mmCIF file of C-alpha atoms in Angstrom:
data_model
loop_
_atom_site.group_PDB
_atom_site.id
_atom_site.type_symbol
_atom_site.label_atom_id
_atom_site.label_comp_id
_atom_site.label_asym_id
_atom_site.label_seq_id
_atom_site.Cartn_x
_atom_site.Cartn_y
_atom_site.Cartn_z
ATOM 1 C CA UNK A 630 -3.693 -65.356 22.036
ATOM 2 C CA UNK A 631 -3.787 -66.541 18.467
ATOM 3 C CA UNK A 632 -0.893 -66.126 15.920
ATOM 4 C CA UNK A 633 -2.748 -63.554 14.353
ATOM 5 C CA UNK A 634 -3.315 -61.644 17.419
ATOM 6 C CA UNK A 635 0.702 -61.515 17.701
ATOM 7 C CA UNK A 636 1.178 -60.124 14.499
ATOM 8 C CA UNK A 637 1.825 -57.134 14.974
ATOM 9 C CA UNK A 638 2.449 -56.660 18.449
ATOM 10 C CA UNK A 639 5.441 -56.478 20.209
ATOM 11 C CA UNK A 640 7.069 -57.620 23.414
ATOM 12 C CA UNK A 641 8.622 -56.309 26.581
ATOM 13 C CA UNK A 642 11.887 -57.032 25.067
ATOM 14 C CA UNK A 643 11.453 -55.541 21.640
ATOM 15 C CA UNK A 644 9.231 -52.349 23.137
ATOM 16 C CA UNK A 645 12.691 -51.493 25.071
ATOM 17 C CA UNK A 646 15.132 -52.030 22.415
ATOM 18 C CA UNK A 647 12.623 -50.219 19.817
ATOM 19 C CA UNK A 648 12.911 -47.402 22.486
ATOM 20 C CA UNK A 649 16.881 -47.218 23.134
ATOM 21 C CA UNK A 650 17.637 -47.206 19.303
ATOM 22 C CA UNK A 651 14.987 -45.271 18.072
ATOM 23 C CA UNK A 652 15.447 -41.915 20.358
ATOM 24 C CA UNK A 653 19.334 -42.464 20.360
ATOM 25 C CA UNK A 654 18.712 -41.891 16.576
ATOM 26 C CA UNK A 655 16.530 -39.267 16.826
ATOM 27 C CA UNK A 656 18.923 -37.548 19.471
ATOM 28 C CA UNK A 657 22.298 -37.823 16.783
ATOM 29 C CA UNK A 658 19.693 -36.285 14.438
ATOM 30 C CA UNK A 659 18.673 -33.529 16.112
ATOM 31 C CA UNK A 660 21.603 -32.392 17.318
ATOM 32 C CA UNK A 661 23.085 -32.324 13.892
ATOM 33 C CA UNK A 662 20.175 -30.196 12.910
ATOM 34 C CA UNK A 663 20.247 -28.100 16.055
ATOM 35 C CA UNK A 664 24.075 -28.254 16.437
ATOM 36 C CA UNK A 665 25.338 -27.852 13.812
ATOM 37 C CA UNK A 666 22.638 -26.459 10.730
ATOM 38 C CA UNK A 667 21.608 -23.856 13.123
ATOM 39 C CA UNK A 668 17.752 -24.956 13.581
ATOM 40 C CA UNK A 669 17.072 -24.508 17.492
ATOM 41 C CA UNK A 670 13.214 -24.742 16.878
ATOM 42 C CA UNK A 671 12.579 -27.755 19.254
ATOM 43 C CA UNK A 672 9.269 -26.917 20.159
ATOM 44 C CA UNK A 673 7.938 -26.406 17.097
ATOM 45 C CA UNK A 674 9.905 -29.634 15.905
ATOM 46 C CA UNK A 675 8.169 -31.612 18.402
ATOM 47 C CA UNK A 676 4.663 -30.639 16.917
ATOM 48 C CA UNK A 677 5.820 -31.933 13.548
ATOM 49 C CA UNK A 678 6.910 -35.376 14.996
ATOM 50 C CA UNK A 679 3.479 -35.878 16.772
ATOM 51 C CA UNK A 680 1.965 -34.625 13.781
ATOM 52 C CA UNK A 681 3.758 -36.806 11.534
ATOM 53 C CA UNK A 682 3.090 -39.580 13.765
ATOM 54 C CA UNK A 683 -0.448 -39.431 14.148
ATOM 55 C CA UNK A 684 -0.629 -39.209 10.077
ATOM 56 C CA UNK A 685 1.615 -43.062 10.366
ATOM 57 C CA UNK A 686 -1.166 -44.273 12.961
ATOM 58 C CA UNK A 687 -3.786 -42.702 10.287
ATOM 59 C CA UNK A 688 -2.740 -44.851 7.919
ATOM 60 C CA UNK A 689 -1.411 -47.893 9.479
ATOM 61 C CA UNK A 690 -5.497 -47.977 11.006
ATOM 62 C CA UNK A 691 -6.624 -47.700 7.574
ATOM 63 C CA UNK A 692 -4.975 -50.591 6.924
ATOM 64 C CA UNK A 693 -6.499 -52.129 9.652
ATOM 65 C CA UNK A 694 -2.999 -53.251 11.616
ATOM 66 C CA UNK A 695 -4.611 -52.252 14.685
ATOM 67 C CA UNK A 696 -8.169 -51.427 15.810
ATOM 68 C CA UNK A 697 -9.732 -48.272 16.609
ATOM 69 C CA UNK A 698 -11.445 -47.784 20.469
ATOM 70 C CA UNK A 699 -12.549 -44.861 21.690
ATOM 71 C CA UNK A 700 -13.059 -44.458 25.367
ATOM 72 C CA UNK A 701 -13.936 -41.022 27.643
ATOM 73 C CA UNK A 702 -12.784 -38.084 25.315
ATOM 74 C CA UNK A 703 -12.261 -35.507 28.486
ATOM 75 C CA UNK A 704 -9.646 -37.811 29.795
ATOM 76 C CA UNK A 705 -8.012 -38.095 26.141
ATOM 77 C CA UNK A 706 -7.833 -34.301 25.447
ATOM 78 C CA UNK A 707 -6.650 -33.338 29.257
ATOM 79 C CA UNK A 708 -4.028 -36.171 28.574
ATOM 80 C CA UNK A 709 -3.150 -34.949 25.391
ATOM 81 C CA UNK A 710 -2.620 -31.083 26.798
ATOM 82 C CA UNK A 711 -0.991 -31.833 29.936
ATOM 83 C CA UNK A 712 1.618 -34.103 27.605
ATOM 84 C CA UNK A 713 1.981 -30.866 25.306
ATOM 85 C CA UNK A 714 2.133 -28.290 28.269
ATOM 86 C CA UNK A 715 5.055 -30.293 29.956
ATOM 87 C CA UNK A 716 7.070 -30.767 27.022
ATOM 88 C CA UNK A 717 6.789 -26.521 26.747
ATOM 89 C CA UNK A 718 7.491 -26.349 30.645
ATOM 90 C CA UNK A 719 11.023 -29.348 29.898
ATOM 91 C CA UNK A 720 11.977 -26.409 27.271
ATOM 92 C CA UNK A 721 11.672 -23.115 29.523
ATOM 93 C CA UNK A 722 13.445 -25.009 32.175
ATOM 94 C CA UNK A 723 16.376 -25.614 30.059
ATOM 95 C CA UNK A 724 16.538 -21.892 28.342
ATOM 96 C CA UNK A 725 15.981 -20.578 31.948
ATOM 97 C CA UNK A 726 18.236 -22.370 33.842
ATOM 98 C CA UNK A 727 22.131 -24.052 33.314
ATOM 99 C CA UNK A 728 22.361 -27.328 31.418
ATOM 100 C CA UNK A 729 23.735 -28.806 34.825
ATOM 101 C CA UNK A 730 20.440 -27.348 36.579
ATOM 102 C CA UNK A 731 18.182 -29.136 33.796
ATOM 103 C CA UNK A 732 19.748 -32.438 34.099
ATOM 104 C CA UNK A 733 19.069 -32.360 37.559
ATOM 105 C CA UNK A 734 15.288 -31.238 36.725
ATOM 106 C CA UNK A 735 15.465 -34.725 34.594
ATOM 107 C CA UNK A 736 16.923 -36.695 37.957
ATOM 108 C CA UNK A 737 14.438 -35.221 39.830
ATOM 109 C CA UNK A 738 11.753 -37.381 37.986
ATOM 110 C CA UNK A 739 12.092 -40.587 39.371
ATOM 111 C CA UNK A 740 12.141 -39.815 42.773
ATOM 112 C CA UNK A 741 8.997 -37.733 41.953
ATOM 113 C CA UNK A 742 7.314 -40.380 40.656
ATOM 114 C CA UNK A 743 8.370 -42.741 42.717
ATOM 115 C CA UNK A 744 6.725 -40.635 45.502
ATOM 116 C CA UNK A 745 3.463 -40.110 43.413
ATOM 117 C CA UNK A 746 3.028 -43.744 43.118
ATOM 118 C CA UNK A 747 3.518 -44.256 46.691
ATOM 119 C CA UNK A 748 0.924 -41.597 47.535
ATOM 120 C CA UNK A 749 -1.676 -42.142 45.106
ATOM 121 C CA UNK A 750 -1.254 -45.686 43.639
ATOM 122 C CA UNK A 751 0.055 -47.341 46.946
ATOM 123 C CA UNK A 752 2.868 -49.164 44.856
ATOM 124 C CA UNK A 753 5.465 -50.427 47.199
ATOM 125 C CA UNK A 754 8.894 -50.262 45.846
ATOM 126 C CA UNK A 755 11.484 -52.871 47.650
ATOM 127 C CA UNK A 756 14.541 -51.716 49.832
ATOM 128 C CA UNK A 757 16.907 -52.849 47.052
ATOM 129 C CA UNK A 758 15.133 -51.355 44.335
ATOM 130 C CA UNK A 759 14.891 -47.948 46.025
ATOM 131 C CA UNK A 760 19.319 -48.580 46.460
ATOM 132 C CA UNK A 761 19.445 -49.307 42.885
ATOM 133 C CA UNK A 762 17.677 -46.117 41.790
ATOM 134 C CA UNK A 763 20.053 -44.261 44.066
ATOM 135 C CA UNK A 764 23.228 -45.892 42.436
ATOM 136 C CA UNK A 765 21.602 -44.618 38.850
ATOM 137 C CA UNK A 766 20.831 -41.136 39.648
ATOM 138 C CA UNK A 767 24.221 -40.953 41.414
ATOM 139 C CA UNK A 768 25.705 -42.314 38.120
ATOM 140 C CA UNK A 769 23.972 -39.997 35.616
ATOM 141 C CA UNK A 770 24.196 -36.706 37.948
ATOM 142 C CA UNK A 771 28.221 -37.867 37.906
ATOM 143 C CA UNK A 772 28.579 -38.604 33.792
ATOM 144 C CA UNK A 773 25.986 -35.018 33.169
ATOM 145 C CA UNK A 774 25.427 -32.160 35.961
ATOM 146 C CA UNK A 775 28.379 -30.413 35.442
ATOM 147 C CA UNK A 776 27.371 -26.077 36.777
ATOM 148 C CA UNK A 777 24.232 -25.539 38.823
ATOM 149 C CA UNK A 778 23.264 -22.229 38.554
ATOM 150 C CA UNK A 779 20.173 -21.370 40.797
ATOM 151 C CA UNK A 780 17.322 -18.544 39.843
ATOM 152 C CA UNK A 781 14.060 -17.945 41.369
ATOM 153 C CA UNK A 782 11.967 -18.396 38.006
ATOM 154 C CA UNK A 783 14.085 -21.073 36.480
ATOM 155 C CA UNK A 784 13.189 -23.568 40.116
ATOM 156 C CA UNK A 785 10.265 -22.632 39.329
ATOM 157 C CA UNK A 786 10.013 -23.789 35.734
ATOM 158 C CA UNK A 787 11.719 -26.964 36.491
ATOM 159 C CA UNK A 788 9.363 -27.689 39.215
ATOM 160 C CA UNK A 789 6.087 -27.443 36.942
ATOM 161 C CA UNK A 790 8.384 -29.321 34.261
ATOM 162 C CA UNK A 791 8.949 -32.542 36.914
ATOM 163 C CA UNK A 792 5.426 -32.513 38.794
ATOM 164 C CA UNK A 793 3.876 -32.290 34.801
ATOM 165 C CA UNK A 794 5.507 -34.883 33.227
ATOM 166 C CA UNK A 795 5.194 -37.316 35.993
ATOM 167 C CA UNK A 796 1.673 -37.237 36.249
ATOM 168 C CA UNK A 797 1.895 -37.649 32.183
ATOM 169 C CA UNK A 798 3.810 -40.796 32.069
ATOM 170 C CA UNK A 799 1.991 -42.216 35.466
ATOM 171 C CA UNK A 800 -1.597 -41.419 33.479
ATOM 172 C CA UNK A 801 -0.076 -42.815 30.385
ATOM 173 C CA UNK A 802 0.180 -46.507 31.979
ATOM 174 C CA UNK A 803 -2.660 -46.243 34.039
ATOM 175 C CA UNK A 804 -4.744 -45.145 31.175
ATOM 176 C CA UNK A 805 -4.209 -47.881 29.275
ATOM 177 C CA UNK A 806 -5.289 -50.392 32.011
ATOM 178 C CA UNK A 807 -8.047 -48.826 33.189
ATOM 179 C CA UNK A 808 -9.539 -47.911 29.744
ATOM 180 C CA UNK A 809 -8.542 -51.375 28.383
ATOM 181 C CA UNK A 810 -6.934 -49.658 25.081
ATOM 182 C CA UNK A 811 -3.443 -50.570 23.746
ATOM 183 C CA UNK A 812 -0.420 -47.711 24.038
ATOM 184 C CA UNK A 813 -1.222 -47.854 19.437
ATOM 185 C CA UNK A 814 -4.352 -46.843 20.602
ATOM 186 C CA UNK A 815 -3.753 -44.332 23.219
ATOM 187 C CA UNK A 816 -0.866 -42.404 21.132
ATOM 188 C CA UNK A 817 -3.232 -42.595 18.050
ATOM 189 C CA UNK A 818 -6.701 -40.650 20.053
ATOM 190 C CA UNK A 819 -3.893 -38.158 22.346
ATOM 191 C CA UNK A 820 -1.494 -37.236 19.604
ATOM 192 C CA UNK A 821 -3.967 -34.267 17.617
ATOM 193 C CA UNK A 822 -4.183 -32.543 21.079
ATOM 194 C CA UNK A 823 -0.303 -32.939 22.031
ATOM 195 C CA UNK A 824 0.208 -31.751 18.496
ATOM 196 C CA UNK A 825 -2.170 -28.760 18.216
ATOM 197 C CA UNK A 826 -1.188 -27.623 22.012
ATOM 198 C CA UNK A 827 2.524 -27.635 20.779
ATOM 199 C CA UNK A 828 1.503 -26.497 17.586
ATOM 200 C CA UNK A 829 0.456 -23.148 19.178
ATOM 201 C CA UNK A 830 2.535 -22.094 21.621
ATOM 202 C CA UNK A 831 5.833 -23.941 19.734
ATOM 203 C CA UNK A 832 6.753 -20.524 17.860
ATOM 204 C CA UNK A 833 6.061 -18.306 20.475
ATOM 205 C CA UNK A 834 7.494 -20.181 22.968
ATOM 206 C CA UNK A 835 10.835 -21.052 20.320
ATOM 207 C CA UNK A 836 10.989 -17.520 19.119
ATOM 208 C CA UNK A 837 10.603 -16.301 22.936
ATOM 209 C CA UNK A 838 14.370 -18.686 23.618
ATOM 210 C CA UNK A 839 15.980 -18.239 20.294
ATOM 211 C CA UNK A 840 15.140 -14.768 19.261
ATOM 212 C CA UNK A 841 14.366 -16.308 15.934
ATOM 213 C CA UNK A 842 11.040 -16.537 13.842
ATOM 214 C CA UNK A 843 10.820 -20.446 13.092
ATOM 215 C CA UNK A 844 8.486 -19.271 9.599
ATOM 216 C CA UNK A 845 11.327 -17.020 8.591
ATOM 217 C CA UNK A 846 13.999 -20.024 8.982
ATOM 218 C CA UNK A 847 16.211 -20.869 5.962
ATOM 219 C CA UNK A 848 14.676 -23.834 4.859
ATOM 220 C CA UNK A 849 17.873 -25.313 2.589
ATOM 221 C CA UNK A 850 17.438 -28.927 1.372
ATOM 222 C CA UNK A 851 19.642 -30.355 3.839
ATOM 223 C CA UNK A 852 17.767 -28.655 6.797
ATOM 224 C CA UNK A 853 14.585 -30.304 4.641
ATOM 225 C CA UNK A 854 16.434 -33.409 4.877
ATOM 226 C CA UNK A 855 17.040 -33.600 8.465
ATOM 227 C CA UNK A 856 13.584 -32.162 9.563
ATOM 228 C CA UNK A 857 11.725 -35.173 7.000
ATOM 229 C CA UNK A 858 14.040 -37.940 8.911
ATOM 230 C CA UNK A 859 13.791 -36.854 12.543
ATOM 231 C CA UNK A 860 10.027 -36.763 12.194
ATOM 232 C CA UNK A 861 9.989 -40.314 10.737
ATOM 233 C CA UNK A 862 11.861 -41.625 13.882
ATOM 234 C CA UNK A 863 9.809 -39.793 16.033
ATOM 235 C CA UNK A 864 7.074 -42.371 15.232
ATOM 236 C CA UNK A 865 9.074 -45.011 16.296
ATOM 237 C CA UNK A 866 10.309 -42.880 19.460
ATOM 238 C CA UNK A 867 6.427 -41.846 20.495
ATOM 239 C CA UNK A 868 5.248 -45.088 19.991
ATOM 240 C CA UNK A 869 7.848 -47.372 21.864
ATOM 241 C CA UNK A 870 7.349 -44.494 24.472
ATOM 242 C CA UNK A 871 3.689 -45.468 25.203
ATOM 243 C CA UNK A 872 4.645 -49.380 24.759
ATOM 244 C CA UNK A 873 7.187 -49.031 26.974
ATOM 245 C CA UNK A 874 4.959 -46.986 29.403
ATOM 246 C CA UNK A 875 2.245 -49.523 29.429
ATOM 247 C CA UNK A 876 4.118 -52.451 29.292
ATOM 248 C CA UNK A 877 6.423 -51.698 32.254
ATOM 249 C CA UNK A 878 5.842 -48.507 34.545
ATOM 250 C CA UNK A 879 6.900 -44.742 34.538
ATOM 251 C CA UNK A 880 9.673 -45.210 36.731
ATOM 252 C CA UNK A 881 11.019 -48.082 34.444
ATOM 253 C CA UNK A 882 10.961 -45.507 31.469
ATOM 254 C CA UNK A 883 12.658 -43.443 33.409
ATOM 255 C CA UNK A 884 15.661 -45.895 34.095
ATOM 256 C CA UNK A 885 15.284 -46.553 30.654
ATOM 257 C CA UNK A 886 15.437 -42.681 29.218
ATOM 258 C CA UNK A 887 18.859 -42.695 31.599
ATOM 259 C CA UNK A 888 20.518 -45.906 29.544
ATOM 260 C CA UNK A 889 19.742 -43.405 26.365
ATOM 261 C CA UNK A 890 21.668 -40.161 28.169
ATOM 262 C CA UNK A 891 25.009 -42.496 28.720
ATOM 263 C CA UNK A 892 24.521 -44.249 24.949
ATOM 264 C CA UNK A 893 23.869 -40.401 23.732
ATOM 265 C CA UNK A 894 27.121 -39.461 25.168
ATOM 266 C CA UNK A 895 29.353 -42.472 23.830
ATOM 267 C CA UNK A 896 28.126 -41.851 20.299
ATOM 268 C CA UNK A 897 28.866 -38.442 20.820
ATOM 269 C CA UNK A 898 31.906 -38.810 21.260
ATOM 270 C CA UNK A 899 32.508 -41.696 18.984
ATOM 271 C CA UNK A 900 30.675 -40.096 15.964
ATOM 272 C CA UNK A 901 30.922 -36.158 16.589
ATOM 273 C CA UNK A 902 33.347 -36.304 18.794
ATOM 274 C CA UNK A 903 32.260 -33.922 21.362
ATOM 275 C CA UNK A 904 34.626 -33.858 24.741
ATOM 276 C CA UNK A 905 34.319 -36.922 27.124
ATOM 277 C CA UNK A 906 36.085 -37.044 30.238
ATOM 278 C CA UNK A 907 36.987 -39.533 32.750
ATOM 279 C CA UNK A 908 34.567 -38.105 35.384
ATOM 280 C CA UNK A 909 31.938 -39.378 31.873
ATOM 281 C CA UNK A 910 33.279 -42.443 31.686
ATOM 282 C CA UNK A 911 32.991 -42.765 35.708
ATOM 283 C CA UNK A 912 29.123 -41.484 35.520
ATOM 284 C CA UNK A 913 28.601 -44.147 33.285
ATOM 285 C CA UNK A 914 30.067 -46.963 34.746
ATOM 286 C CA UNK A 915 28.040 -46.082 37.798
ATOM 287 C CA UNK A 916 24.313 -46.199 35.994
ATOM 288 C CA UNK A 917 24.663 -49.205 34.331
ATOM 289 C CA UNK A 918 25.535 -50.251 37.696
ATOM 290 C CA UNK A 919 22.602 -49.332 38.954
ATOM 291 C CA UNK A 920 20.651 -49.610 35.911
ATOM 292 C CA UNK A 921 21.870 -53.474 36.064
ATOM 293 C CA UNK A 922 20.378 -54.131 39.824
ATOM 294 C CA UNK A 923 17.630 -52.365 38.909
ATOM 295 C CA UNK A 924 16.374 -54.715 36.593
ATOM 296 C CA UNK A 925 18.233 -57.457 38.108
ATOM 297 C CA UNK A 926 16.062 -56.962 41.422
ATOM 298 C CA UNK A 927 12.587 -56.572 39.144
ATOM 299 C CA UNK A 928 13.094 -59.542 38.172
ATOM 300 C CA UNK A 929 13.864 -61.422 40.712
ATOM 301 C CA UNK A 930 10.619 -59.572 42.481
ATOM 302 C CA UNK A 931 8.785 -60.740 39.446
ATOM 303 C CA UNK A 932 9.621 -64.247 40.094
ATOM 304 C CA UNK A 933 8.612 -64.363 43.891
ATOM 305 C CA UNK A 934 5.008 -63.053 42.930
ATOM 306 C CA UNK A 935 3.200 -65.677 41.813
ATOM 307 C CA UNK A 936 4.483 -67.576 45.195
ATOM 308 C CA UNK A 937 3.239 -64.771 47.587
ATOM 309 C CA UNK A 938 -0.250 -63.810 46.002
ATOM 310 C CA UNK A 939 -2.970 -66.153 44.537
ATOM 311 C CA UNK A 940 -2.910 -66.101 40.700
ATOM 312 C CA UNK A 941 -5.806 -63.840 40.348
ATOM 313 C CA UNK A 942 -4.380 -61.014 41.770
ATOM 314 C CA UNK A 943 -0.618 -60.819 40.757
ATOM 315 C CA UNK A 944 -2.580 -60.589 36.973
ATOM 316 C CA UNK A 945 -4.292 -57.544 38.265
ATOM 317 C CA UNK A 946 -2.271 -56.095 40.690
ATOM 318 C CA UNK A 947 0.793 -53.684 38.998
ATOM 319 C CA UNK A 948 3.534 -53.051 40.484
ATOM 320 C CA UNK A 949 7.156 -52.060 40.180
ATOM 321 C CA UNK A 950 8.368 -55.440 39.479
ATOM 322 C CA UNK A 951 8.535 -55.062 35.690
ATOM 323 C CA UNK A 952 12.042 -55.389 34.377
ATOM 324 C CA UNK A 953 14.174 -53.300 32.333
ATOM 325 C CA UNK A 954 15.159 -56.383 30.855
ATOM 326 C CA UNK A 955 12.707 -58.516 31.035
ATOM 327 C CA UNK A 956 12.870 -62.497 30.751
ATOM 328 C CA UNK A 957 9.500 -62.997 29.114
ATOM 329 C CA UNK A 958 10.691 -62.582 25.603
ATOM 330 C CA UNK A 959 6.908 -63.675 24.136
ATOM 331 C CA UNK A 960 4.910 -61.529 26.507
ATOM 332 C CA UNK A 961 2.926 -59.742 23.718
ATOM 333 C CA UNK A 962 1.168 -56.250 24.406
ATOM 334 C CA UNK A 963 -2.730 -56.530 25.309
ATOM 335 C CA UNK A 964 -5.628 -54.390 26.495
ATOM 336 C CA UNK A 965 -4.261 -52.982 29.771
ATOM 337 C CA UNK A 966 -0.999 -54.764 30.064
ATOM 338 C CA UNK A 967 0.610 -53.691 28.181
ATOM 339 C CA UNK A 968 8.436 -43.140 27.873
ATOM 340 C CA UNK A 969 18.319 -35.135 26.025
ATOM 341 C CA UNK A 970 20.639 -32.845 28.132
ATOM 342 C CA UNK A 971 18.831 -33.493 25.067
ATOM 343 C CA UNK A 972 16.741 -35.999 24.846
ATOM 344 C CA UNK A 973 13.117 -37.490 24.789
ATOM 345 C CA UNK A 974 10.646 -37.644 27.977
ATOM 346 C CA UNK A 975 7.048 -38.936 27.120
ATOM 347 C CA UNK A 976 6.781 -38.702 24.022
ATOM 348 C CA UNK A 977 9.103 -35.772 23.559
ATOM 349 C CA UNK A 978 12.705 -34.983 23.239
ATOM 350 C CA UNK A 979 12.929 -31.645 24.971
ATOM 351 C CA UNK A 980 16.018 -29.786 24.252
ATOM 352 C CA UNK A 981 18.039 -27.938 22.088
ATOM 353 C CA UNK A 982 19.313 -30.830 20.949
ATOM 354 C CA UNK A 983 17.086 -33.073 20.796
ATOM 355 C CA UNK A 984 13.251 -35.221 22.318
ATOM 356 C CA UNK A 985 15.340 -38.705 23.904
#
């Protein structure tokens, strides 16, 4: 691939820093527009950042820093609604059930996926990996489930929420390989849908939790202010969610989106000071164990590959080997190769804080 080529794309390396400091940004953000101005909207919110974003792509193709492909436009608009209907289904779950409940709906994920995979993809995920995974979960449920306070329609919810947004982040990287189209690409043809879906039901759905019309909202200049800059990092958070996506694999995000819930709690503490504990701290220490070996162990898988298979295949064949820190610092995104309590899933931050 020619200098030119590599331009303007990015690597596994940048696509996962772009990601951790991007919706830990848009996460402080929102929860000082949530938290603290009083504008619980997040729905709604999330419509404008997609909207926002797919304006950026509009003009960035215009500009011609990345080419236009379309490809099958069912599978685009069922991607796009099933994206927007899961980010609705994250936000029921968490105004129907406990905090503690909805950060074990977000747990829940991986192991979901991990299962989908193994069904339906036939990806084989190693011993240690499958520890590793364990060690984070145990971690994040430690630093974050505090109450868990069971009802009948809030399982439910949380359910639809973790069986939706898995198959959204496992079509999101299989997408892109099959259809040959970057994750630029992808975001740029699904975002009207995910927008207009969440564009419709966002104030019903918002005014259904809060009680509150989101058109009759005092709009004051620093409520203006805060709304303008969350939905310019929201194109950097939807974007390095579908880079990160392709590049690596769902269940990668998902150790990834974990890294963000312990950062989101430091700088919580460190910048707004909100209450830390040593049963956080404890949490913490535990995922980045886990979040270490993790990538530690998808690497070293990584390396025994191109020993075990013939060349050919370990370039087609994807599996869970790709790191969450990765060593190939110039791997550049292609064709097919290539995302808390409050924060973003794929592409969305769903909760009343924030979309990390």
């Amino acid at each position: 691939m020619g200098v030119t080529g590599e331009k303007f794309q990015l690597g596994t390396v940048g696509a996962l820093s772009l990601s951790v400091v991007s919706s830990v940004s848009i996460v402080i953000c929102n929860k000082a527009l949530m938290s603290s101005l009083g504008f619980t909207f997040a729905t709604t919110l999330t419509s404008w950042h997609l909207l926002v974003t797919f304006c950026s792509l509009h003009v960035a193709l215009c500009m011609k820093l990345f080419e236009h492909k379309p490809f099958d436009a069912r599978t685009v608009m069922g991607f796009g609604v099933l994206n927007g209907i899961s980010i609705g289904l994250l936000n029921l779950s968490l105004g129907f059930n406990s905090v503690g409940f909805y950060q074990m709906t977000k747990l829940a994920i991986i192991p979901c996926t991990v299962i989908l995979e193994t069904l339906f993809f036939r990806k084989k995920f190693s011993r240690n990996i499958q520890l590793s995974l364990c060690v984070l979960l145990c971690g994040v449920g430690v630093a974050t489930v505090t109450d868990l306070q069971l009802n009948a329609m809030g399982s439910v919810l949380s359910l639809l929420a973790i069986i939706t947004t898995c198959i959204a982040q496992i079509m999101t990287n299989t997408i892109q390989k099959k259809f040959k189209v970057s994750s630029t690409q992808l975001l740029y043809q699904s975002c009207p849908y995910q927008a207009l879906t969440l564009f419709v039901i966002g104030p019903f759905l918002d005014g259904f939790l809060t009680n509150q019309n989101v058109f009759a909202f005092d709009y004051t200049p620093q409520v203006l202010f805060f709304i303008v800059l969350s939905c310019l990092i929201s194109v950097s958070v939807n974007f390095s969610t579908f880079l990160v996506i392709g590049k690596t694999s769902p269940v990668t995000y998902q150790v990834l989106g974990h890294l963000k819930t312990c950062l989101v709690l430091a700088f919580g503490y460190v910048l707004l000071h909100d209450p830390f504990s040593w049963r956080n701290i404890l949490g913490i220490l535990i995922a980045v164990i886990g979040m270490v070996s993790y990538s530690y162990f998808c690497t070293r898988e990584t390396q025994q590959k191109p020993t075990e298979a013939p060349p050919q295949l370990s370039q087609v064949k994807e599996s869970e080997s790709d790191p969450l820190i990765s060593d190939s610092l110039n791997s550049a995104e292609n064709g097919g190769t290539a995302g808390d309590d409050e924060q973003l899933k794929v592409p969305m931050w769903s909760s009343k804080y924030s979309k990390a």
